[in-house]
PDB file of N, CA and C in Angstrom:
ATOM      1  N   MET A  19      -0.725  16.604  -7.631  1.00  0.00           N
ATOM      2  CA  MET A  19      -0.465  17.021  -6.272  1.00  0.00           C
ATOM      3  C   MET A  19       0.727  17.971  -6.248  1.00  0.00           C
ATOM      4  N   PHE A  20       0.734  18.841  -5.291  1.00  0.00           N
ATOM      5  CA  PHE A  20       1.806  19.807  -5.207  1.00  0.00           C
ATOM      6  C   PHE A  20       2.489  19.740  -3.850  1.00  0.00           C
ATOM      7  N   PHE A  21       3.637  20.343  -3.792  1.00  0.00           N
ATOM      8  CA  PHE A  21       4.445  20.415  -2.577  1.00  0.00           C
ATOM      9  C   PHE A  21       3.576  20.973  -1.450  1.00  0.00           C
ATOM     10  N   SER A  22       3.479  20.273  -0.337  1.00  0.00           N
ATOM     11  CA  SER A  22       2.599  20.710   0.746  1.00  0.00           C
ATOM     12  C   SER A  22       3.227  21.847   1.552  1.00  0.00           C
ATOM     13  N   THR A  23       2.371  22.602   2.204  1.00  0.00           N
ATOM     14  CA  THR A  23       2.825  23.704   3.047  1.00  0.00           C
ATOM     15  C   THR A  23       3.732  23.194   4.161  1.00  0.00           C
ATOM     16  N   LEU A  24       3.394  22.054   4.739  1.00  0.00           N
ATOM     17  CA  LEU A  24       4.222  21.480   5.801  1.00  0.00           C
ATOM     18  C   LEU A  24       5.614  21.129   5.280  1.00  0.00           C
ATOM     19  N   GLN A  25       5.691  20.528   4.097  1.00  0.00           N
ATOM     20  CA  GLN A  25       6.993  20.195   3.513  1.00  0.00           C
ATOM     21  C   GLN A  25       7.816  21.454   3.264  1.00  0.00           C
ATOM     22  N   ILE A  26       7.192  22.492   2.790  1.00  0.00           N
ATOM     23  CA  ILE A  26       7.898  23.752   2.537  1.00  0.00           C
ATOM     24  C   ILE A  26       8.434  24.324   3.847  1.00  0.00           C
ATOM     25  N   ARG A  27       7.612  24.320   4.889  1.00  0.00           N
ATOM     26  CA  ARG A  27       8.063  24.846   6.192  1.00  0.00           C
ATOM     27  C   ARG A  27       9.222  24.035   6.752  1.00  0.00           C
ATOM     28  N   GLU A  28       9.125  22.713   6.655  1.00  0.00           N
ATOM     29  CA  GLU A  28      10.196  21.862   7.180  1.00  0.00           C
ATOM     30  C   GLU A  28      11.501  22.081   6.424  1.00  0.00           C
ATOM     31  N   LEU A  29      11.438  22.121   5.102  1.00  0.00           N
ATOM     32  CA  LEU A  29      12.653  22.341   4.311  1.00  0.00           C
ATOM     33  C   LEU A  29      13.216  23.739   4.516  1.00  0.00           C
ATOM     34  N   THR A  30      12.355  24.727   4.643  1.00  0.00           N
ATOM     35  CA  THR A  30      12.818  26.088   4.912  1.00  0.00           C
ATOM     36  C   THR A  30      13.570  26.130   6.236  1.00  0.00           C
ATOM     37  N   TYR A  31      13.026  25.481   7.255  1.00  0.00           N
ATOM     38  CA  TYR A  31      13.690  25.439   8.556  1.00  0.00           C
ATOM     39  C   TYR A  31      15.054  24.762   8.448  1.00  0.00           C
ATOM     40  N   ILE A  32      15.100  23.630   7.758  1.00  0.00           N
ATOM     41  CA  ILE A  32      16.372  22.909   7.590  1.00  0.00           C
ATOM     42  C   ILE A  32      17.385  23.786   6.869  1.00  0.00           C
ATOM     43  N   LEU A  33      16.983  24.391   5.755  1.00  0.00           N
ATOM     44  CA  LEU A  33      17.911  25.193   4.956  1.00  0.00           C
ATOM     45  C   LEU A  33      18.389  26.445   5.691  1.00  0.00           C
ATOM     46  N   GLN A  34      17.598  26.968   6.609  1.00  0.00           N
ATOM     47  CA  GLN A  34      17.992  28.160   7.358  1.00  0.00           C
ATOM     48  C   GLN A  34      18.802  27.845   8.615  1.00  0.00           C
ATOM     49  N   ASN A  35      18.753  26.603   9.091  1.00  0.00           N
ATOM     50  CA  ASN A  35      19.354  26.302  10.389  1.00  0.00           C
ATOM     51  C   ASN A  35      20.440  25.236  10.401  1.00  0.00           C
ATOM     52  N   PHE A  36      20.725  24.594   9.303  1.00  0.00           N
ATOM     53  CA  PHE A  36      21.729  23.531   9.348  1.00  0.00           C
ATOM     54  C   PHE A  36      23.137  24.107   9.270  1.00  0.00           C
ATOM     55  N   SER A  37      24.107  23.295   9.711  1.00  0.00           N
ATOM     56  CA  SER A  37      25.513  23.700   9.664  1.00  0.00           C
ATOM     57  C   SER A  37      26.351  22.521   9.195  1.00  0.00           C
ATOM     58  N   ARG A  38      27.657  22.715   9.132  1.00  0.00           N
ATOM     59  CA  ARG A  38      28.558  21.625   8.716  1.00  0.00           C
ATOM     60  C   ARG A  38      28.480  20.435   9.653  1.00  0.00           C
ATOM     61  N   SER A  39      28.105  20.669  10.899  1.00  0.00           N
ATOM     62  CA  SER A  39      28.037  19.571  11.866  1.00  0.00           C
ATOM     63  C   SER A  39      26.649  18.925  11.935  1.00  0.00           C
ATOM     64  N   SER A  40      25.736  19.358  11.088  1.00  0.00           N
ATOM     65  CA  SER A  40      24.384  18.790  11.073  1.00  0.00           C
ATOM     66  C   SER A  40      24.353  17.452  10.351  1.00  0.00           C
ATOM     67  N   ILE A  41      23.425  16.620  10.759  1.00  0.00           N
ATOM     68  CA  ILE A  41      23.106  15.393  10.039  1.00  0.00           C
ATOM     69  C   ILE A  41      21.661  15.541   9.588  1.00  0.00           C
ATOM     70  N   ILE A  42      21.451  15.474   8.291  1.00  0.00           N
ATOM     71  CA  ILE A  42      20.123  15.691   7.722  1.00  0.00           C
ATOM     72  C   ILE A  42      19.648  14.403   7.066  1.00  0.00           C
ATOM     73  N   LEU A  43      18.465  13.948   7.451  1.00  0.00           N
ATOM     74  CA  LEU A  43      17.869  12.746   6.877  1.00  0.00           C
ATOM     75  C   LEU A  43      16.583  13.139   6.162  1.00  0.00           C
ATOM     76  N   ILE A  44      16.506  12.834   4.881  1.00  0.00           N
ATOM     77  CA  ILE A  44      15.324  13.177   4.096  1.00  0.00           C
ATOM     78  C   ILE A  44      14.865  11.938   3.339  1.00  0.00           C
ATOM     79  N   ASP A  45      13.603  11.624   3.481  1.00  0.00           N
ATOM     80  CA  ASP A  45      13.017  10.488   2.769  1.00  0.00           C
ATOM     81  C   ASP A  45      11.918  11.012   1.859  1.00  0.00           C
ATOM     82  N   GLY A  46      12.077  10.807   0.567  1.00  0.00           N
ATOM     83  CA  GLY A  46      11.037  11.212  -0.376  1.00  0.00           C
ATOM     84  C   GLY A  46      10.977  12.706  -0.603  1.00  0.00           C
ATOM     85  N   LEU A  47      12.102  13.314  -0.898  1.00  0.00           N
ATOM     86  CA  LEU A  47      12.167  14.756  -1.147  1.00  0.00           C
ATOM     87  C   LEU A  47      11.213  15.147  -2.266  1.00  0.00           C
ATOM     88  N   CYS A  48      10.293  16.024  -1.969  1.00  0.00           N
ATOM     89  CA  CYS A  48       9.344  16.576  -2.952  1.00  0.00           C
ATOM     90  C   CYS A  48       8.520  15.502  -3.661  1.00  0.00           C
ATOM     91  N   GLN A  49       8.222  14.416  -3.006  1.00  0.00           N
ATOM     92  CA  GLN A  49       7.551  13.322  -3.693  1.00  0.00           C
ATOM     93  C   GLN A  49       6.122  13.639  -4.110  1.00  0.00           C
ATOM     94  N   ASN A  50       5.481  14.604  -3.496  1.00  0.00           N
ATOM     95  CA  ASN A  50       4.116  14.958  -3.882  1.00  0.00           C
ATOM     96  C   ASN A  50       4.063  16.198  -4.768  1.00  0.00           C
ATOM     97  N   THR A  51       5.193  16.551  -5.343  1.00  0.00           N
ATOM     98  CA  THR A  51       5.286  17.744  -6.176  1.00  0.00           C
ATOM     99  C   THR A  51       4.913  17.420  -7.612  1.00  0.00           C
ATOM    100  N   ASP A  52       4.436  18.412  -8.325  1.00  0.00           N
ATOM    101  CA  ASP A  52       4.114  18.272  -9.743  1.00  0.00           C
ATOM    102  C   ASP A  52       5.326  17.694 -10.471  1.00  0.00           C
ATOM    103  N   PRO A  53       5.151  16.612 -11.231  1.00  0.00           N
ATOM    104  CA  PRO A  53       6.285  15.962 -11.913  1.00  0.00           C
ATOM    105  C   PRO A  53       7.082  16.891 -12.829  1.00  0.00           C
ATOM    106  N   ASP A  54       6.440  17.928 -13.368  1.00  0.00           N
ATOM    107  CA  ASP A  54       7.149  18.860 -14.245  1.00  0.00           C
ATOM    108  C   ASP A  54       8.092  19.777 -13.469  1.00  0.00           C
ATOM    109  N   GLU A  55       7.869  19.929 -12.185  1.00  0.00           N
ATOM    110  CA  GLU A  55       8.676  20.840 -11.371  1.00  0.00           C
ATOM    111  C   GLU A  55       9.656  20.130 -10.441  1.00  0.00           C
ATOM    112  N   VAL A  56       9.401  18.860 -10.166  1.00  0.00           N
ATOM    113  CA  VAL A  56      10.140  18.162  -9.119  1.00  0.00           C
ATOM    114  C   VAL A  56      11.634  18.050  -9.399  1.00  0.00           C
ATOM    115  N   GLU A  57      12.033  17.834 -10.640  1.00  0.00           N
ATOM    116  CA  GLU A  57      13.454  17.649 -10.949  1.00  0.00           C
ATOM    117  C   GLU A  57      14.272  18.878 -10.575  1.00  0.00           C
ATOM    118  N   TYR A  58      13.806  20.047 -10.958  1.00  0.00           N
ATOM    119  CA  TYR A  58      14.545  21.280 -10.686  1.00  0.00           C
ATOM    120  C   TYR A  58      14.526  21.625  -9.198  1.00  0.00           C
ATOM    121  N   LEU A  59      13.404  21.403  -8.560  1.00  0.00           N
ATOM    122  CA  LEU A  59      13.290  21.692  -7.138  1.00  0.00           C
ATOM    123  C   LEU A  59      14.200  20.775  -6.320  1.00  0.00           C
ATOM    124  N   ASN A  60      14.177  19.481  -6.610  1.00  0.00           N
ATOM    125  CA  ASN A  60      15.058  18.530  -5.920  1.00  0.00           C
ATOM    126  C   ASN A  60      16.520  18.913  -6.095  1.00  0.00           C
ATOM    127  N   TRP A  61      16.901  19.216  -7.318  1.00  0.00           N
ATOM    128  CA  TRP A  61      18.291  19.554  -7.626  1.00  0.00           C
ATOM    129  C   TRP A  61      18.724  20.793  -6.840  1.00  0.00           C
ATOM    130  N   ALA A  62      17.882  21.821  -6.817  1.00  0.00           N
ATOM    131  CA  ALA A  62      18.216  23.066  -6.116  1.00  0.00           C
ATOM    132  C   ALA A  62      18.361  22.839  -4.610  1.00  0.00           C
ATOM    133  N   ILE A  63      17.485  22.042  -4.037  1.00  0.00           N
ATOM    134  CA  ILE A  63      17.567  21.750  -2.602  1.00  0.00           C
ATOM    135  C   ILE A  63      18.852  20.986  -2.295  1.00  0.00           C
ATOM    136  N   CYS A  64      19.162  19.994  -3.113  1.00  0.00           N
ATOM    137  CA  CYS A  64      20.392  19.215  -2.903  1.00  0.00           C
ATOM    138  C   CYS A  64      21.635  20.088  -3.037  1.00  0.00           C
ATOM    139  N   GLU A  65      21.659  20.976  -4.012  1.00  0.00           N
ATOM    140  CA  GLU A  65      22.811  21.871  -4.172  1.00  0.00           C
ATOM    141  C   GLU A  65      22.965  22.796  -2.968  1.00  0.00           C
ATOM    142  N   ALA A  66      21.853  23.270  -2.415  1.00  0.00           N
ATOM    143  CA  ALA A  66      21.931  24.124  -1.224  1.00  0.00           C
ATOM    144  C   ALA A  66      22.527  23.349  -0.052  1.00  0.00           C
ATOM    145  N   LEU A  67      22.135  22.098   0.103  1.00  0.00           N
ATOM    146  CA  LEU A  67      22.691  21.270   1.178  1.00  0.00           C
ATOM    147  C   LEU A  67      24.168  20.976   0.933  1.00  0.00           C
ATOM    148  N   LEU A  68      24.533  20.716  -0.312  1.00  0.00           N
ATOM    149  CA  LEU A  68      25.927  20.417  -0.650  1.00  0.00           C
ATOM    150  C   LEU A  68      26.840  21.623  -0.454  1.00  0.00           C
ATOM    151  N   GLU A  69      26.327  22.795  -0.703  1.00  0.00           N
ATOM    152  CA  GLU A  69      27.121  24.016  -0.581  1.00  0.00           C
ATOM    153  C   GLU A  69      27.669  24.193   0.836  1.00  0.00           C
ATOM    154  N   HIS A  70      26.899  23.783   1.822  1.00  0.00           N
ATOM    155  CA  HIS A  70      27.317  23.951   3.215  1.00  0.00           C
ATOM    156  C   HIS A  70      27.905  22.684   3.817  1.00  0.00           C
ATOM    157  N   LYS A  71      28.008  21.635   3.031  1.00  0.00           N
ATOM    158  CA  LYS A  71      28.688  20.394   3.404  1.00  0.00           C
ATOM    159  C   LYS A  71      28.137  19.715   4.659  1.00  0.00           C
ATOM    160  N   ALA A  72      26.849  19.819   4.888  1.00  0.00           N
ATOM    161  CA  ALA A  72      26.241  19.059   5.981  1.00  0.00           C
ATOM    162  C   ALA A  72      26.114  17.608   5.530  1.00  0.00           C
ATOM    163  N   PHE A  73      26.282  16.671   6.459  1.00  0.00           N
ATOM    164  CA  PHE A  73      26.103  15.266   6.101  1.00  0.00           C
ATOM    165  C   PHE A  73      24.617  15.043   5.866  1.00  0.00           C
ATOM    166  N   THR A  74      24.282  14.611   4.669  1.00  0.00           N
ATOM    167  CA  THR A  74      22.885  14.426   4.293  1.00  0.00           C
ATOM    168  C   THR A  74      22.675  13.025   3.761  1.00  0.00           C
ATOM    169  N   PHE A  75      21.655  12.368   4.269  1.00  0.00           N
ATOM    170  CA  PHE A  75      21.250  11.061   3.763  1.00  0.00           C
ATOM    171  C   PHE A  75      19.889  11.266   3.128  1.00  0.00           C
ATOM    172  N   LEU A  76      19.832  11.074   1.826  1.00  0.00           N
ATOM    173  CA  LEU A  76      18.608  11.316   1.071  1.00  0.00           C
ATOM    174  C   LEU A  76      18.130  10.017   0.446  1.00  0.00           C
ATOM    175  N   ALA A  77      16.939   9.591   0.809  1.00  0.00           N
ATOM    176  CA  ALA A  77      16.327   8.410   0.190  1.00  0.00           C
ATOM    177  C   ALA A  77      15.318   8.917  -0.833  1.00  0.00           C
ATOM    178  N   THR A  78      15.469   8.477  -2.065  1.00  0.00           N
ATOM    179  CA  THR A  78      14.599   8.974  -3.125  1.00  0.00           C
ATOM    180  C   THR A  78      14.393   7.921  -4.198  1.00  0.00           C
ATOM    181  N   ASN A  79      13.334   8.071  -4.936  1.00  0.00           N
ATOM    182  CA  ASN A  79      13.130   7.236  -6.117  1.00  0.00           C
ATOM    183  C   ASN A  79      13.303   8.064  -7.389  1.00  0.00           C
ATOM    184  N   ARG A  80      13.851   9.261  -7.238  1.00  0.00           N
ATOM    185  CA  ARG A  80      14.067  10.160  -8.380  1.00  0.00           C
ATOM    186  C   ARG A  80      15.424   9.873  -9.009  1.00  0.00           C
ATOM    187  N   TYR A  81      15.410   9.256 -10.162  1.00  0.00           N
ATOM    188  CA  TYR A  81      16.631   8.823 -10.835  1.00  0.00           C
ATOM    189  C   TYR A  81      17.559   9.991 -11.177  1.00  0.00           C
ATOM    190  N   GLU A  82      17.000  11.133 -11.541  1.00  0.00           N
ATOM    191  CA  GLU A  82      17.844  12.254 -11.979  1.00  0.00           C
ATOM    192  C   GLU A  82      18.813  12.727 -10.894  1.00  0.00           C
ATOM    193  N   LEU A  83      18.506  12.481  -9.638  1.00  0.00           N
ATOM    194  CA  LEU A  83      19.407  12.907  -8.563  1.00  0.00           C
ATOM    195  C   LEU A  83      20.681  12.080  -8.499  1.00  0.00           C
ATOM    196  N   THR A  84      20.695  10.911  -9.133  1.00  0.00           N
ATOM    197  CA  THR A  84      21.914  10.096  -9.117  1.00  0.00           C
ATOM    198  C   THR A  84      23.052  10.778  -9.864  1.00  0.00           C
ATOM    199  N   SER A  85      22.743  11.685 -10.781  1.00  0.00           N
ATOM    200  CA  SER A  85      23.805  12.366 -11.524  1.00  0.00           C
ATOM    201  C   SER A  85      24.502  13.448 -10.695  1.00  0.00           C
ATOM    202  N   LEU A  86      24.004  13.758  -9.511  1.00  0.00           N
ATOM    203  CA  LEU A  86      24.714  14.695  -8.629  1.00  0.00           C
ATOM    204  C   LEU A  86      26.132  14.209  -8.351  1.00  0.00           C
ATOM    205  N   ALA A  87      26.310  12.893  -8.292  1.00  0.00           N
ATOM    206  CA  ALA A  87      27.638  12.321  -8.023  1.00  0.00           C
ATOM    207  C   ALA A  87      28.629  12.634  -9.137  1.00  0.00           C
ATOM    208  N   SER A  88      28.147  12.921 -10.327  1.00  0.00           N
ATOM    209  CA  SER A  88      29.030  13.277 -11.444  1.00  0.00           C
ATOM    210  C   SER A  88      29.563  14.702 -11.321  1.00  0.00           C
ATOM    211  N   PHE A  89      28.843  15.542 -10.597  1.00  0.00           N
ATOM    212  CA  PHE A  89      29.215  16.952 -10.475  1.00  0.00           C
ATOM    213  C   PHE A  89      29.865  17.300  -9.134  1.00  0.00           C
ATOM    214  N   TYR A  90      29.571  16.506  -8.113  1.00  0.00           N
ATOM    215  CA  TYR A  90      30.069  16.799  -6.773  1.00  0.00           C
ATOM    216  C   TYR A  90      30.847  15.600  -6.245  1.00  0.00           C
ATOM    217  N   PRO A  91      32.147  15.757  -5.991  1.00  0.00           N
ATOM    218  CA  PRO A  91      32.963  14.620  -5.544  1.00  0.00           C
ATOM    219  C   PRO A  91      32.585  14.103  -4.154  1.00  0.00           C
ATOM    220  N   ASN A  92      31.890  14.902  -3.368  1.00  0.00           N
ATOM    221  CA  ASN A  92      31.506  14.467  -2.025  1.00  0.00           C
ATOM    222  C   ASN A  92      30.146  13.760  -1.990  1.00  0.00           C
ATOM    223  N   VAL A  93      29.570  13.477  -3.152  1.00  0.00           N
ATOM    224  CA  VAL A  93      28.285  12.770  -3.228  1.00  0.00           C
ATOM    225  C   VAL A  93      28.535  11.308  -3.549  1.00  0.00           C
ATOM    226  N   GLU A  94      27.908  10.444  -2.788  1.00  0.00           N
ATOM    227  CA  GLU A  94      27.957   9.005  -3.053  1.00  0.00           C
ATOM    228  C   GLU A  94      26.536   8.532  -3.301  1.00  0.00           C
ATOM    229  N   LYS A  95      26.380   7.624  -4.235  1.00  0.00           N
ATOM    230  CA  LYS A  95      25.049   7.067  -4.463  1.00  0.00           C
ATOM    231  C   LYS A  95      25.080   5.577  -4.175  1.00  0.00           C
ATOM    232  N   HIS A  96      24.030   5.123  -3.545  1.00  0.00           N
ATOM    233  CA  HIS A  96      23.909   3.716  -3.175  1.00  0.00           C
ATOM    234  C   HIS A  96      22.506   3.251  -3.512  1.00  0.00           C
ATOM    235  N   LYS A  97      22.406   2.052  -4.007  1.00  0.00           N
ATOM    236  CA  LYS A  97      21.103   1.470  -4.317  1.00  0.00           C
ATOM    237  C   LYS A  97      20.762   0.471  -3.225  1.00  0.00           C
ATOM    238  N   ARG A  98      19.579   0.559  -2.694  1.00  0.00           N
ATOM    239  CA  ARG A  98      19.126  -0.349  -1.644  1.00  0.00           C
ATOM    240  C   ARG A  98      17.815  -0.996  -2.071  1.00  0.00           C
ATOM    241  N   MET A  99      17.613  -2.203  -1.595  1.00  0.00           N
ATOM    242  CA  MET A  99      16.332  -2.859  -1.808  1.00  0.00           C
ATOM    243  C   MET A  99      16.014  -3.705  -0.584  1.00  0.00           C
ATOM    244  N   THR A 100      14.755  -3.932  -0.379  1.00  0.00           N
ATOM    245  CA  THR A 100      14.316  -4.770   0.719  1.00  0.00           C
ATOM    246  C   THR A 100      13.730  -6.043   0.136  1.00  0.00           C
ATOM    247  N   ILE A 101      14.174  -7.167   0.633  1.00  0.00           N
ATOM    248  CA  ILE A 101      13.675  -8.455   0.163  1.00  0.00           C
ATOM    249  C   ILE A 101      13.191  -9.235   1.376  1.00  0.00           C
ATOM    250  N   THR A 102      12.010  -9.773   1.276  1.00  0.00           N
ATOM    251  CA  THR A 102      11.490 -10.544   2.402  1.00  0.00           C
ATOM    252  C   THR A 102      12.122 -11.922   2.433  1.00  0.00           C
ATOM    253  N   LYS A 103      12.208 -12.486   3.607  1.00  0.00           N
ATOM    254  CA  LYS A 103      12.797 -13.807   3.771  1.00  0.00           C
ATOM    255  C   LYS A 103      12.010 -14.853   2.980  1.00  0.00           C
ATOM    256  N   GLU A 104      10.707 -14.679   2.874  1.00  0.00           N
ATOM    257  CA  GLU A 104       9.872 -15.625   2.151  1.00  0.00           C
ATOM    258  C   GLU A 104      10.226 -15.667   0.665  1.00  0.00           C
ATOM    259  N   GLY A 105      10.780 -14.588   0.137  1.00  0.00           N
ATOM    260  CA  GLY A 105      11.135 -14.530  -1.277  1.00  0.00           C
ATOM    261  C   GLY A 105      12.435 -15.250  -1.611  1.00  0.00           C
ATOM    262  N   MET A 106      13.175 -15.694  -0.591  1.00  0.00           N
ATOM    263  CA  MET A 106      14.456 -16.358  -0.810  1.00  0.00           C
ATOM    264  C   MET A 106      14.254 -17.865  -0.892  1.00  0.00           C
ATOM    265  N   LYS A 107      15.111 -18.533  -1.645  1.00  0.00           N
ATOM    266  CA  LYS A 107      14.968 -19.972  -1.822  1.00  0.00           C
ATOM    267  C   LYS A 107      15.853 -20.779  -0.887  1.00  0.00           C
ATOM    268  N   THR A 108      17.038 -20.285  -0.576  1.00  0.00           N
ATOM    269  CA  THR A 108      17.956 -21.051   0.270  1.00  0.00           C
ATOM    270  C   THR A 108      18.589 -20.145   1.310  1.00  0.00           C
ATOM    271  N   GLU A 109      19.116 -20.742   2.355  1.00  0.00           N
ATOM    272  CA  GLU A 109      19.819 -19.973   3.388  1.00  0.00           C
ATOM    273  C   GLU A 109      21.045 -19.282   2.806  1.00  0.00           C
ATOM    274  N   ARG A 110      21.656 -19.904   1.817  1.00  0.00           N
ATOM    275  CA  ARG A 110      22.835 -19.305   1.188  1.00  0.00           C
ATOM    276  C   ARG A 110      22.473 -17.974   0.534  1.00  0.00           C
ATOM    277  N   GLU A 111      21.350 -17.915  -0.158  1.00  0.00           N
ATOM    278  CA  GLU A 111      20.910 -16.667  -0.773  1.00  0.00           C
ATOM    279  C   GLU A 111      20.623 -15.607   0.287  1.00  0.00           C
ATOM    280  N   ILE A 112      20.041 -16.021   1.395  1.00  0.00           N
ATOM    281  CA  ILE A 112      19.720 -15.074   2.459  1.00  0.00           C
ATOM    282  C   ILE A 112      20.990 -14.425   3.003  1.00  0.00           C
ATOM    283  N   GLY A 113      22.069 -15.192   3.113  1.00  0.00           N
ATOM    284  CA  GLY A 113      23.323 -14.662   3.625  1.00  0.00           C
ATOM    285  C   GLY A 113      23.956 -13.617   2.734  1.00  0.00           C
ATOM    286  N   LYS A 114      23.618 -13.584   1.461  1.00  0.00           N
ATOM    287  CA  LYS A 114      24.215 -12.638   0.521  1.00  0.00           C
ATOM    288  C   LYS A 114      23.494 -11.294   0.494  1.00  0.00           C
ATOM    289  N   ILE A 115      22.317 -11.232   1.065  1.00  0.00           N
ATOM    290  CA  ILE A 115      21.495 -10.034   0.953  1.00  0.00           C
ATOM    291  C   ILE A 115      21.223  -9.449   2.332  1.00  0.00           C
ATOM    292  N   LEU A 116      21.350  -8.135   2.423  1.00  0.00           N
ATOM    293  CA  LEU A 116      21.033  -7.444   3.664  1.00  0.00           C
ATOM    294  C   LEU A 116      19.531  -7.530   3.903  1.00  0.00           C
ATOM    295  N   MET A 117      19.157  -8.059   5.035  1.00  0.00           N
ATOM    296  CA  MET A 117      17.745  -8.163   5.377  1.00  0.00           C
ATOM    297  C   MET A 117      17.370  -6.969   6.249  1.00  0.00           C
ATOM    298  N   ILE A 118      16.333  -6.263   5.879  1.00  0.00           N
ATOM    299  CA  ILE A 118      15.857  -5.128   6.657  1.00  0.00           C
ATOM    300  C   ILE A 118      14.533  -5.533   7.286  1.00  0.00           C
ATOM    301  N   GLN A 119      14.467  -5.465   8.598  1.00  0.00           N
ATOM    302  CA  GLN A 119      13.240  -5.809   9.296  1.00  0.00           C
ATOM    303  C   GLN A 119      12.796  -4.612  10.124  1.00  0.00           C
ATOM    304  N   TYR A 120      11.524  -4.309  10.056  1.00  0.00           N
ATOM    305  CA  TYR A 120      10.969  -3.236  10.860  1.00  0.00           C
ATOM    306  C   TYR A 120      10.212  -3.853  12.019  1.00  0.00           C
ATOM    307  N   LYS A 121      10.537  -3.446  13.230  1.00  0.00           N
ATOM    308  CA  LYS A 121       9.848  -3.945  14.417  1.00  0.00           C
ATOM    309  C   LYS A 121       9.224  -2.763  15.131  1.00  0.00           C
ATOM    310  N   TYR A 122       7.968  -2.896  15.469  1.00  0.00           N
ATOM    311  CA  TYR A 122       7.259  -1.813  16.137  1.00  0.00           C
ATOM    312  C   TYR A 122       7.014  -2.160  17.580  1.00  0.00           C
TER     313      TYR A 122
END
C-alpha cells in the first residue's frame, strides 16, 4: 500500500499553514506507505514540523522516530498502552495504570 492522495493533501495543507502557535495532532503518520519509504518520509515530515516549533503530538508505532529525541532537545517521547479492566487482577493494580476508556 502507498501513501494515499488524501493523506498527501492533508499533510501538504498542514505543512503550508501551521505556525508556532499551532497545535498539530497526527495519528499513524504514513502508516499505509511502502515500508521501504516510510522511515525517510516520516523523518522528513517530523523535521519540517520541528523546524517551525509548532506543538505536535504524534502517535506512531514506528520505532525509528523515537531517535528524534536524540537529535532535537525539544522532542519528548512517551510510551502509552491501553489495558482493559478485565485484564487486571486486583484493584491495587488498576490504581497503578492509566485506564483509557472510549465512550461514544
